[in-house]
Structures are given as structure tokens and as C-alpha cells.
Amino acid sequence: MPERSAPAGLRPALALYQPDIAQNAGTLARAAACLDVCLHIIEPAGFPVGDAGFRRAGMDYLDRAAIHRHASFTAFEDWRRAERRCLVLCSTGGAIPYTAYAFRPGDILMLGRESAGVPDDVHSTADARIVIPMMPGARSLNVALAGAMILGEALRQTGG
């Protein structure tokens, strides 16, 4: 696990692993713009970034959003390690409830594909794996809703 300190002034960030649905990515880009956090999109996406659904959900906030695109998970991981940022995977297979996790400035909150989550190699790369506790029998929440919930908690804990 990388050192848990981050350069001063860093805020948590969101990362979308190969997102499938343009509207969810656009919604999270809008949230990122409104909350002053970066959104990392790890490609390939299941839609052209800039798709009409992405733009419609992001509205005019996309011009304000700090969106960084990474050509692959390897490219993202190279960047992340160079920046010494912790990767916190938000997953139905996570072990720690997101409200019990101690977020730090600079944490990157990764959300998996709507259709398949993340592959095992990405899962094993994460520094932490968190979960939103749900009622028995519930499979998952919408990825944009889950991302907003977890980002809100990370910002609350880090003074955002």
C-alpha cells in the first residue's frame, strides 16, 4: 500500500473504469465539476466520450469539469503510482463499509463498469476495497448514485 499522505491541497478524485453508460459518466462529471474534484475516465469506454447522452447528463458543467482520460488501466496505474495516490475500489465485493473507511486527501475512488465491475487484476491492485451496505438480496445501486454517496463521505471526512 502506498504511503497514506498526499501533497497538500489534494482532494479525493473519482475514477471510472471503462464506463458503459454515457449518462452515468456525464452525471458523475457534473458532480465532479460542482464539487471541485477530478474525474478520471479509464478507457475504453462503452460510448464515445462526448456522446450526446454524456453531454446531456453533464449539461453545461462539462466545461467546468476536470476530466482526465487514460488510454488504459496500465496508463492510469502508471500515473497514479507516480503521483503516490491511493486507489480505493468501490465494489459490491468490498470488505469495508464506506462509512467506516478513513478517507485521506488524494484518494482516488474507483467505480467499475456498470455491466461487469472490474476484472480481478484491477481488484487486486486496489489499496482498499469498500462497499455500500445494502439489504439482503439487493445486487447493486446505480453507479452514479453510489459514486455520489461515497464521494460525499470522502469529502466530509477530508474537509471538502
Coordinates of N, CA, C and O in Angstrom, one line a residue:
M1 N 0.8 -1.2 0.0 CA 0.0 0.0 0.0 C 0.9 1.2 0.0 O 1.8 1.3 0.8
P2 N 0.6 2.2 -0.9 CA 1.4 3.4 -0.9 C 1.2 4.2 0.4 O 0.3 4.0 1.1
E3 N 2.2 5.1 0.7 CA 2.1 5.9 1.8 C 0.8 6.7 1.8 O 0.3 7.1 0.8
R4 N 0.1 6.8 3.0 CA -1.2 7.4 3.0 C -1.2 8.9 3.1 O -2.3 9.5 3.4
S5 N -0.1 9.6 2.9 CA -0.2 11.0 2.9 C -0.2 11.5 1.4 O 0.3 10.8 0.5
A6 N -0.7 12.6 1.2 CA -0.8 13.2 -0.2 C -0.3 14.6 -0.1 O -0.4 15.2 0.9
P7 N 0.1 15.1 -1.3 CA 0.5 16.5 -1.3 C -0.6 17.5 -0.8 O -1.8 17.2 -1.0
A8 N -0.2 18.5 -0.1 CA -1.2 19.5 0.4 C -2.1 20.0 -0.7 O -1.7 20.2 -1.8
G9 N -3.4 20.1 -0.3 CA -4.3 20.7 -1.3 C -5.0 19.7 -2.1 O -6.0 20.0 -2.8
L10 N -4.6 18.4 -2.1 CA -5.3 17.4 -2.9 C -6.6 17.1 -2.3 O -6.8 17.1 -1.1
R11 N -7.6 16.8 -3.2 CA -8.9 16.4 -2.8 C -9.1 15.0 -3.3 O -8.4 14.6 -4.2
P12 N -10.1 14.3 -2.8 CA -10.4 13.0 -3.4 C -10.8 13.2 -4.8 O -11.1 14.3 -5.3
A13 N -10.6 12.1 -5.6 CA -11.0 12.1 -7.0 C -11.8 10.9 -7.3 O -11.8 9.9 -6.6
L14 N -12.5 11.0 -8.4 CA -13.3 9.8 -8.9 C -12.6 9.2 -10.1 O -12.0 10.0 -10.9
A15 N -12.7 7.9 -10.3 CA -12.2 7.2 -11.5 C -13.2 6.3 -11.9 O -13.8 5.5 -11.1
L16 N -13.5 6.3 -13.2 CA -14.5 5.4 -13.8 C -13.7 4.4 -14.7 O -13.0 4.8 -15.6
Y17 N -13.8 3.1 -14.3 CA -13.2 2.1 -15.1 C -14.0 1.6 -16.2 O -15.1 1.1 -16.0
Q18 N -13.6 2.0 -17.4 CA -14.3 1.6 -18.7 C -15.8 1.7 -18.6 O -16.5 0.7 -18.7
P19 N -16.3 2.9 -18.3 CA -17.8 3.0 -18.1 C -18.6 2.6 -19.3 O -18.1 2.8 -20.5
D20 N -19.7 2.0 -19.1 CA -20.6 1.5 -20.1 C -21.7 2.6 -20.6 O -22.1 2.5 -21.7
I21 N -22.1 3.4 -19.6 CA -23.3 4.2 -19.8 C -23.0 5.6 -19.8 O -22.6 6.2 -18.8
A22 N -23.1 6.3 -20.9 CA -22.8 7.7 -21.1 C -23.5 8.6 -20.1 O -22.8 9.5 -19.5
Q23 N -24.7 8.4 -19.8 CA -25.5 9.2 -18.9 C -24.9 9.1 -17.5 O -24.9 10.1 -16.7
N24 N -24.5 8.0 -17.0 CA -23.9 7.8 -15.7 C -22.6 8.6 -15.6 O -22.3 9.3 -14.6
A25 N -21.8 8.4 -16.6 CA -20.5 9.2 -16.7 C -20.7 10.7 -16.7 O -20.0 11.4 -16.0
G26 N -21.7 11.1 -17.5 CA -22.0 12.5 -17.5 C -22.5 13.1 -16.2 O -22.1 14.2 -15.8
T27 N -23.3 12.3 -15.5 CA -23.8 12.7 -14.2 C -22.7 12.8 -13.2 O -22.6 13.8 -12.4
L28 N -21.7 11.9 -13.3 CA -20.6 12.0 -12.4 C -19.6 13.1 -12.8 O -19.0 13.7 -11.9
A29 N -19.5 13.4 -14.0 CA -18.7 14.6 -14.5 C -19.3 15.9 -13.9 O -18.6 16.8 -13.5
R30 N -20.6 15.9 -14.0 CA -21.3 17.1 -13.4 C -21.1 17.2 -11.9 O -20.8 18.3 -11.4
A31 N -21.2 16.1 -11.2 CA -20.9 16.1 -9.8 C -19.5 16.5 -9.5 O -19.2 17.3 -8.6
A32 N -18.6 16.0 -10.3 CA -17.2 16.4 -10.1 C -16.9 17.9 -10.3 O -16.2 18.5 -9.5
A33 N -17.6 18.5 -11.3 CA -17.5 19.9 -11.5 C -18.1 20.7 -10.4 O -17.4 21.6 -9.9
C34 N -19.2 20.3 -9.9 CA -19.9 21.0 -8.8 C -19.1 20.9 -7.5 O -19.2 21.8 -6.7
L35 N -18.4 19.8 -7.3 CA -17.8 19.5 -6.0 C -16.3 19.8 -6.1 O -15.5 19.5 -5.1
D36 N -15.8 20.2 -7.3 CA -14.4 20.6 -7.4 C -13.4 19.4 -7.2 O -12.5 19.5 -6.5
V37 N -13.8 18.3 -7.9 CA -12.9 17.1 -7.8 C -12.6 16.7 -9.3 O -13.4 17.0 -10.2
C38 N -11.5 16.0 -9.5 CA -11.2 15.5 -10.8 C -11.9 14.2 -11.1 O -12.2 13.4 -10.2
L39 N -12.3 14.0 -12.4 CA -12.9 12.7 -12.8 C -11.9 12.1 -13.8 O -11.5 12.7 -14.8
H40 N -11.5 10.9 -13.5 CA -10.6 10.1 -14.4 C -11.4 9.1 -15.1 O -12.2 8.3 -14.5
I41 N -11.3 9.1 -16.4 CA -12.1 8.1 -17.2 C -11.0 7.1 -17.8 O -10.1 7.6 -18.6
I42 N -11.1 5.9 -17.4 CA -10.2 4.9 -17.9 C -10.8 4.2 -19.1 O -11.9 3.5 -18.9
E43 N -10.2 4.3 -20.2 CA -10.8 3.8 -21.5 C -10.3 2.3 -21.7 O -9.4 1.9 -21.1
P44 N -11.0 1.6 -22.6 CA -12.0 2.1 -23.5 C -13.4 2.2 -22.8 O -13.7 1.4 -21.9
A45 N -14.1 3.3 -23.1 CA -15.5 3.4 -22.6 C -16.4 2.8 -23.6 O -16.1 2.5 -24.7
G46 N -17.6 2.4 -23.1 CA -18.6 1.8 -24.0 C -19.4 2.8 -24.8 O -20.4 2.4 -25.4
F47 N -18.9 4.0 -24.9 CA -19.5 5.1 -25.7 C -18.4 6.1 -26.0 O -17.4 6.1 -25.3
P48 N -18.6 6.9 -27.1 CA -17.6 7.9 -27.3 C -17.7 9.0 -26.2 O -18.8 9.5 -26.0
V49 N -16.6 9.3 -25.6 CA -16.7 10.4 -24.6 C -17.0 11.7 -25.4 O -16.3 12.0 -26.3
G50 N -18.1 12.3 -25.0 CA -18.6 13.4 -25.8 C -19.9 13.0 -26.4 O -20.6 13.8 -27.1
D51 N -20.3 11.8 -26.3 CA -21.6 11.3 -26.7 C -22.7 12.2 -26.3 O -22.6 12.8 -25.2
A52 N -23.8 12.2 -27.0 CA -25.0 13.1 -26.7 C -25.5 12.8 -25.3 O -25.8 13.7 -24.6
G53 N -25.6 11.5 -24.9 CA -26.1 11.2 -23.6 C -25.1 11.7 -22.5 O -25.6 12.2 -21.4
F54 N -23.8 11.7 -22.7 CA -22.8 12.2 -21.8 C -23.0 13.7 -21.7 O -23.0 14.2 -20.6
R55 N -23.1 14.4 -22.8 CA -23.3 15.8 -22.8 C -24.6 16.2 -22.1 O -24.6 17.2 -21.4
R56 N -25.7 15.5 -22.4 CA -27.0 15.8 -21.8 C -26.9 15.7 -20.3 O -27.4 16.6 -19.6
A57 N -26.4 14.6 -19.8 CA -26.3 14.4 -18.4 C -25.3 15.4 -17.7 O -25.6 15.9 -16.6
G58 N -24.3 15.8 -18.4 CA -23.3 16.7 -17.8 C -23.7 18.1 -18.0 O -23.1 19.0 -17.3
M59 N -24.6 18.4 -18.9 CA -25.0 19.7 -19.2 C -23.9 20.7 -19.4 O -22.8 20.3 -19.9
D60 N -24.1 21.9 -19.1 CA -23.0 22.9 -19.3 C -21.9 22.8 -18.3 O -20.9 23.6 -18.3
Y61 N -22.0 21.9 -17.3 CA -21.0 21.7 -16.3 C -19.7 21.0 -16.9 O -18.7 21.1 -16.3
L62 N -19.9 20.4 -18.0 CA -18.7 19.7 -18.6 C -17.6 20.6 -18.9 O -16.4 20.3 -18.8
D63 N -17.9 21.9 -19.2 CA -16.8 22.9 -19.5 C -16.1 23.2 -18.2 O -14.9 23.7 -18.3
R64 N -16.7 23.0 -17.0 CA -16.0 23.3 -15.8 C -15.3 22.1 -15.1 O -14.6 22.2 -14.2
A65 N -15.6 20.9 -15.7 CA -15.2 19.6 -15.1 C -13.7 19.4 -15.4 O -13.3 19.6 -16.6
A66 N -12.9 18.9 -14.5 CA -11.6 18.5 -14.7 C -11.6 17.0 -15.0 O -11.8 16.2 -14.1
I67 N -11.6 16.7 -16.3 CA -11.7 15.3 -16.7 C -10.4 14.9 -17.3 O -9.9 15.5 -18.3
H68 N -9.9 13.8 -16.8 CA -8.6 13.3 -17.3 C -8.9 11.9 -17.9 O -9.4 11.0 -17.2
R69 N -8.5 11.7 -19.2 CA -8.8 10.4 -19.8 C -7.4 9.7 -19.9 O -6.4 10.2 -20.1
H70 N -7.6 8.4 -19.6 CA -6.4 7.5 -19.6 C -6.7 6.4 -20.6 O -7.8 5.8 -20.6
A71 N -5.8 6.1 -21.5 CA -6.0 5.2 -22.6 C -6.2 3.8 -22.2 O -6.8 3.0 -22.9
S72 N -5.8 3.5 -21.0 CA -5.9 2.1 -20.5 C -5.7 2.1 -19.0 O -5.3 3.1 -18.4
F73 N -6.0 1.0 -18.3 CA -5.8 0.9 -16.9 C -4.3 1.0 -16.6 O -3.9 1.6 -15.6
T74 N -3.4 0.4 -17.5 CA -2.0 0.5 -17.3 C -1.5 1.9 -17.3 O -0.7 2.3 -16.4
A75 N -2.0 2.7 -18.2 CA -1.7 4.1 -18.3 C -2.1 4.9 -17.0 O -1.4 5.7 -16.4
F76 N -3.3 4.6 -16.6 CA -3.9 5.2 -15.3 C -3.0 4.8 -14.1 O -2.6 5.6 -13.3
E77 N -2.7 3.5 -14.1 CA -1.9 3.0 -12.9 C -0.5 3.6 -12.9 O 0.0 3.9 -11.8
D78 N 0.1 3.7 -14.0 CA 1.4 4.4 -14.1 C 1.3 5.8 -13.6 O 2.2 6.2 -12.8
W79 N 0.3 6.6 -14.0 CA 0.1 7.9 -13.5 C -0.1 7.9 -12.0 O 0.5 8.7 -11.2
R80 N -1.0 7.0 -11.5 CA -1.4 7.0 -10.1 C -0.2 6.7 -9.2 O 0.0 7.3 -8.2
R81 N 0.6 5.7 -9.6 CA 1.8 5.4 -8.8 C 2.8 6.5 -8.8 O 3.4 6.8 -7.7
A82 N 3.0 7.2 -9.9 CA 3.9 8.3 -10.0 C 3.4 9.4 -9.0 O 4.2 10.1 -8.4
E83 N 2.1 9.6 -8.9 CA 1.5 10.6 -8.0 C 1.4 10.2 -6.6 O 1.0 10.9 -5.7
R84 N 1.7 8.9 -6.3 CA 1.6 8.3 -5.0 C 0.2 8.5 -4.4 O 0.0 8.8 -3.2
R85 N -0.8 8.2 -5.2 CA -2.2 8.3 -4.8 C -2.8 6.9 -4.5 O -2.5 5.9 -5.1
C86 N -3.6 6.8 -3.4 CA -4.2 5.5 -3.0 C -5.4 5.3 -3.9 O -6.2 6.2 -4.1
L87 N -5.6 4.0 -4.3 CA -6.8 3.6 -5.1 C -7.7 2.9 -4.2 O -7.4 1.9 -3.6
V88 N -8.9 3.5 -4.0 CA -10.0 2.9 -3.2 C -11.1 2.4 -4.1 O -11.8 3.2 -4.8
L89 N -11.2 1.1 -4.2 CA -12.2 0.5 -5.1 C -13.5 0.4 -4.4 O -13.6 -0.1 -3.3
C90 N -14.5 1.0 -5.1 CA -15.9 0.9 -4.6 C -16.6 -0.3 -5.3 O -16.8 -0.3 -6.5
S91 N -16.9 -1.3 -4.5 CA -17.3 -2.6 -5.1 C -18.3 -3.3 -4.2 O -18.2 -3.3 -3.0
T92 N -19.2 -4.0 -4.9 CA -20.1 -4.9 -4.1 C -19.3 -6.0 -3.4 O -19.8 -6.6 -2.5
G93 N -18.1 -6.3 -3.9 CA -17.2 -7.3 -3.3 C -16.3 -6.7 -2.2 O -15.4 -7.3 -1.8
G94 N -16.5 -5.4 -1.9 CA -15.6 -4.7 -0.9 C -15.8 -5.3 0.5 O -16.9 -5.9 0.8
A95 N -14.8 -5.1 1.3 CA -14.9 -5.6 2.7 C -15.2 -4.6 3.7 O -15.7 -5.0 4.8
I96 N -15.0 -3.3 3.5 CA -15.1 -2.3 4.5 C -16.3 -1.4 4.1 O -16.3 -0.8 3.0
P97 N -17.3 -1.2 5.0 CA -18.3 -0.2 4.7 C -17.7 1.2 4.4 O -16.8 1.6 5.2
Y98 N -18.2 1.8 3.4 CA -17.6 3.1 3.1 C -17.7 4.1 4.2 O -16.8 5.0 4.3
T99 N -18.6 4.0 5.1 CA -18.7 5.0 6.2 C -17.7 4.6 7.3 O -17.4 5.5 8.2
A100 N -17.1 3.5 7.3 CA -16.1 3.0 8.3 C -14.7 3.3 7.8 O -13.7 3.1 8.5
Y101 N -14.5 3.6 6.5 CA -13.2 3.7 5.9 C -12.7 5.2 6.2 O -13.5 6.1 6.2
A102 N -11.4 5.3 6.5 CA -10.8 6.6 6.8 C -10.2 7.2 5.5 O -9.1 6.8 5.1
F103 N -11.0 8.0 4.8 CA -10.5 8.6 3.6 C -9.5 9.6 3.9 O -9.4 10.3 5.0
R104 N -8.6 9.8 2.9 CA -7.5 10.8 3.0 C -7.5 11.7 1.8 O -8.0 11.3 0.7
P105 N -7.1 12.9 1.9 CA -7.0 13.8 0.7 C -6.1 13.0 -0.4 O -5.2 12.4 0.0
G106 N -6.6 13.1 -1.6 CA -5.8 12.5 -2.7 C -6.3 11.1 -3.0 O -5.9 10.5 -4.0
D107 N -7.1 10.5 -2.2 CA -7.6 9.1 -2.5 C -8.4 9.2 -3.8 O -9.1 10.2 -4.1
I108 N -8.2 8.1 -4.6 CA -9.0 8.0 -5.9 C -10.0 6.9 -5.7 O -9.7 5.8 -5.4
L109 N -11.3 7.3 -5.8 CA -12.4 6.4 -5.6 C -12.8 5.8 -7.0 O -13.3 6.5 -7.8
M110 N -12.5 4.6 -7.2 CA -12.8 3.9 -8.5 C -14.1 3.2 -8.5 O -14.4 2.4 -7.6
L111 N -14.8 3.4 -9.5 CA -16.1 2.8 -9.8 C -15.9 1.9 -11.0 O -15.4 2.3 -12.0
G112 N -16.4 0.7 -10.9 CA -16.3 -0.3 -12.0 C -17.4 -0.1 -13.1 O -18.3 0.8 -13.0
R113 N -17.2 -0.9 -14.1 CA -18.2 -0.9 -15.2 C -19.6 -1.3 -14.7 O -19.7 -2.1 -13.9
E114 N -20.6 -0.6 -15.3 CA -22.0 -1.0 -14.9 C -22.3 -2.4 -15.1 O -23.0 -3.1 -14.4
S115 N -21.7 -3.0 -16.2 CA -22.1 -4.3 -16.6 C -21.2 -5.4 -16.0 O -21.7 -6.5 -15.8
A116 N -20.0 -5.1 -15.5 CA -19.1 -6.1 -15.0 C -18.2 -5.7 -13.9 O -17.4 -6.6 -13.5
G117 N -18.3 -4.6 -13.4 CA -17.4 -4.2 -12.3 C -16.0 -4.0 -12.9 O -15.8 -3.4 -13.9
V118 N -15.0 -4.5 -12.1 CA -13.6 -4.5 -12.6 C -13.1 -5.9 -12.6 O -13.5 -6.8 -11.8
P119 N -12.1 -6.2 -13.5 CA -11.5 -7.6 -13.5 C -10.7 -7.8 -12.3 O -10.3 -6.9 -11.5
D120 N -10.3 -9.1 -12.0 CA -9.6 -9.5 -10.8 C -8.3 -8.7 -10.7 O -7.9 -8.4 -9.6
D121 N -7.5 -8.5 -11.8 CA -6.2 -7.9 -11.7 C -6.4 -6.4 -11.3 O -5.5 -5.9 -10.5
V122 N -7.4 -5.7 -11.6 CA -7.7 -4.4 -11.2 C -8.1 -4.4 -9.7 O -7.6 -3.6 -8.9
H123 N -9.0 -5.4 -9.4 CA -9.4 -5.5 -8.0 C -8.2 -5.7 -7.0 O -8.2 -5.1 -6.0
S124 N -7.3 -6.6 -7.5 CA -6.1 -6.8 -6.6 C -5.2 -5.7 -6.5 O -4.4 -5.6 -5.6
T125 N -5.2 -4.7 -7.4 CA -4.3 -3.6 -7.4 C -4.8 -2.5 -6.4 O -4.0 -1.7 -5.9
A126 N -6.1 -2.5 -6.1 CA -6.6 -1.5 -5.2 C -6.0 -1.6 -3.8 O -5.7 -2.6 -3.3
D127 N -5.7 -0.4 -3.2 CA -5.2 -0.3 -1.9 C -6.2 -0.6 -0.8 O -5.9 -1.0 0.3
A128 N -7.5 -0.4 -1.1 CA -8.6 -0.7 -0.2 C -9.8 -1.0 -1.1 O -10.0 -0.5 -2.2
R129 N -10.8 -1.8 -0.5 CA -12.0 -2.2 -1.2 C -13.1 -1.9 -0.3 O -13.2 -2.5 0.8
I130 N -14.0 -0.9 -0.7 CA -15.1 -0.5 0.2 C -16.4 -0.9 -0.5 O -16.5 -1.1 -1.7
V131 N -17.5 -0.9 0.4 CA -18.8 -1.3 -0.1 C -19.8 -0.4 0.6 O -19.6 0.1 1.7
I132 N -21.0 -0.3 -0.2 CA -22.1 0.4 0.4 C -23.0 -0.8 0.9 O -23.5 -1.6 0.2
P133 N -23.2 -0.9 2.3 CA -24.0 -2.0 2.8 C -25.5 -1.8 2.3 O -26.0 -0.7 2.2
M134 N -26.0 -2.9 1.8 CA -27.4 -2.9 1.3 C -28.2 -4.1 1.9 O -27.7 -5.0 2.5
M135 N -29.5 -4.0 1.7 CA -30.4 -5.0 2.2 C -30.1 -6.4 1.5 O -29.7 -6.4 0.3
P136 N -30.2 -7.5 2.2 CA -30.0 -8.8 1.6 C -30.9 -8.9 0.3 O -32.0 -8.5 0.3
G137 N -30.3 -9.5 -0.7 CA -30.9 -9.7 -2.0 C -30.8 -8.5 -3.0 O -31.0 -8.7 -4.1
A138 N -30.3 -7.4 -2.5 CA -30.1 -6.2 -3.4 C -28.7 -6.4 -4.1 O -27.8 -6.7 -3.4
R139 N -28.7 -6.3 -5.4 CA -27.4 -6.6 -6.1 C -26.5 -5.3 -6.1 O -25.3 -5.5 -5.9
S140 N -27.1 -4.2 -6.5 CA -26.2 -3.0 -6.6 C -27.0 -1.8 -6.8 O -28.2 -1.8 -7.1
L141 N -26.4 -0.6 -6.6 CA -27.0 0.7 -6.8 C -26.6 1.2 -8.2 O -25.6 0.7 -8.7
N142 N -27.2 2.1 -8.7 CA -26.8 2.8 -9.9 C -25.4 3.4 -9.6 O -25.1 3.9 -8.5
V143 N -24.5 3.3 -10.6 CA -23.1 3.7 -10.3 C -22.9 5.2 -10.0 O -22.1 5.6 -9.2
A144 N -23.8 6.0 -10.7 CA -23.7 7.4 -10.4 C -24.2 7.7 -9.0 O -23.6 8.6 -8.3
L145 N -25.2 7.1 -8.5 CA -25.7 7.3 -7.2 C -24.7 6.8 -6.2 O -24.3 7.5 -5.2
A146 N -24.1 5.6 -6.4 CA -23.1 5.1 -5.5 C -21.9 6.0 -5.4 O -21.3 6.3 -4.4
G147 N -21.4 6.5 -6.6 CA -20.3 7.4 -6.6 C -20.5 8.6 -5.9 O -19.7 9.1 -5.1
A148 N -21.7 9.2 -6.0 CA -22.1 10.4 -5.3 C -22.1 10.2 -3.8 O -21.6 11.0 -3.0
M149 N -22.7 9.1 -3.4 CA -22.7 8.8 -1.9 C -21.3 8.7 -1.3 O -21.0 9.3 -0.3
I150 N -20.5 7.9 -2.0 CA -19.1 7.7 -1.5 C -18.3 8.9 -1.5 O -17.5 9.3 -0.6
L151 N -18.4 9.7 -2.6 CA -17.6 10.9 -2.8 C -18.1 11.9 -1.7 O -17.2 12.6 -1.1
G152 N -19.4 12.0 -1.4 CA -19.8 12.9 -0.3 C -19.2 12.5 1.0 O -18.8 13.4 1.8
E153 N -19.1 11.2 1.3 CA -18.5 10.8 2.6 C -17.0 11.1 2.6 O -16.4 11.6 3.6
A154 N -16.3 10.9 1.5 CA -14.9 11.2 1.4 C -14.6 12.7 1.6 O -13.7 13.1 2.3
L155 N -15.5 13.5 0.9 CA -15.3 15.0 1.1 C -15.6 15.4 2.5 O -14.9 16.3 3.1
R156 N -16.6 14.8 3.2 CA -17.0 15.1 4.5 C -15.8 14.8 5.5 O -15.4 15.7 6.3
Q157 N -15.2 13.7 5.2 CA -14.1 13.3 6.1 C -12.8 14.1 5.9 O -12.0 14.3 6.8
T158 N -12.6 14.6 4.7 CA -11.4 15.3 4.3 C -11.5 16.8 4.4 O -10.6 17.5 4.0
G159 N -12.7 17.3 4.8 CA -12.9 18.7 5.0 C -13.3 19.4 3.7 O -13.3 20.6 3.6
G160 N -13.8 18.6 2.7 CA -14.3 19.2 1.5 C -15.7 19.7 1.6 O -16.3 20.2 0.7

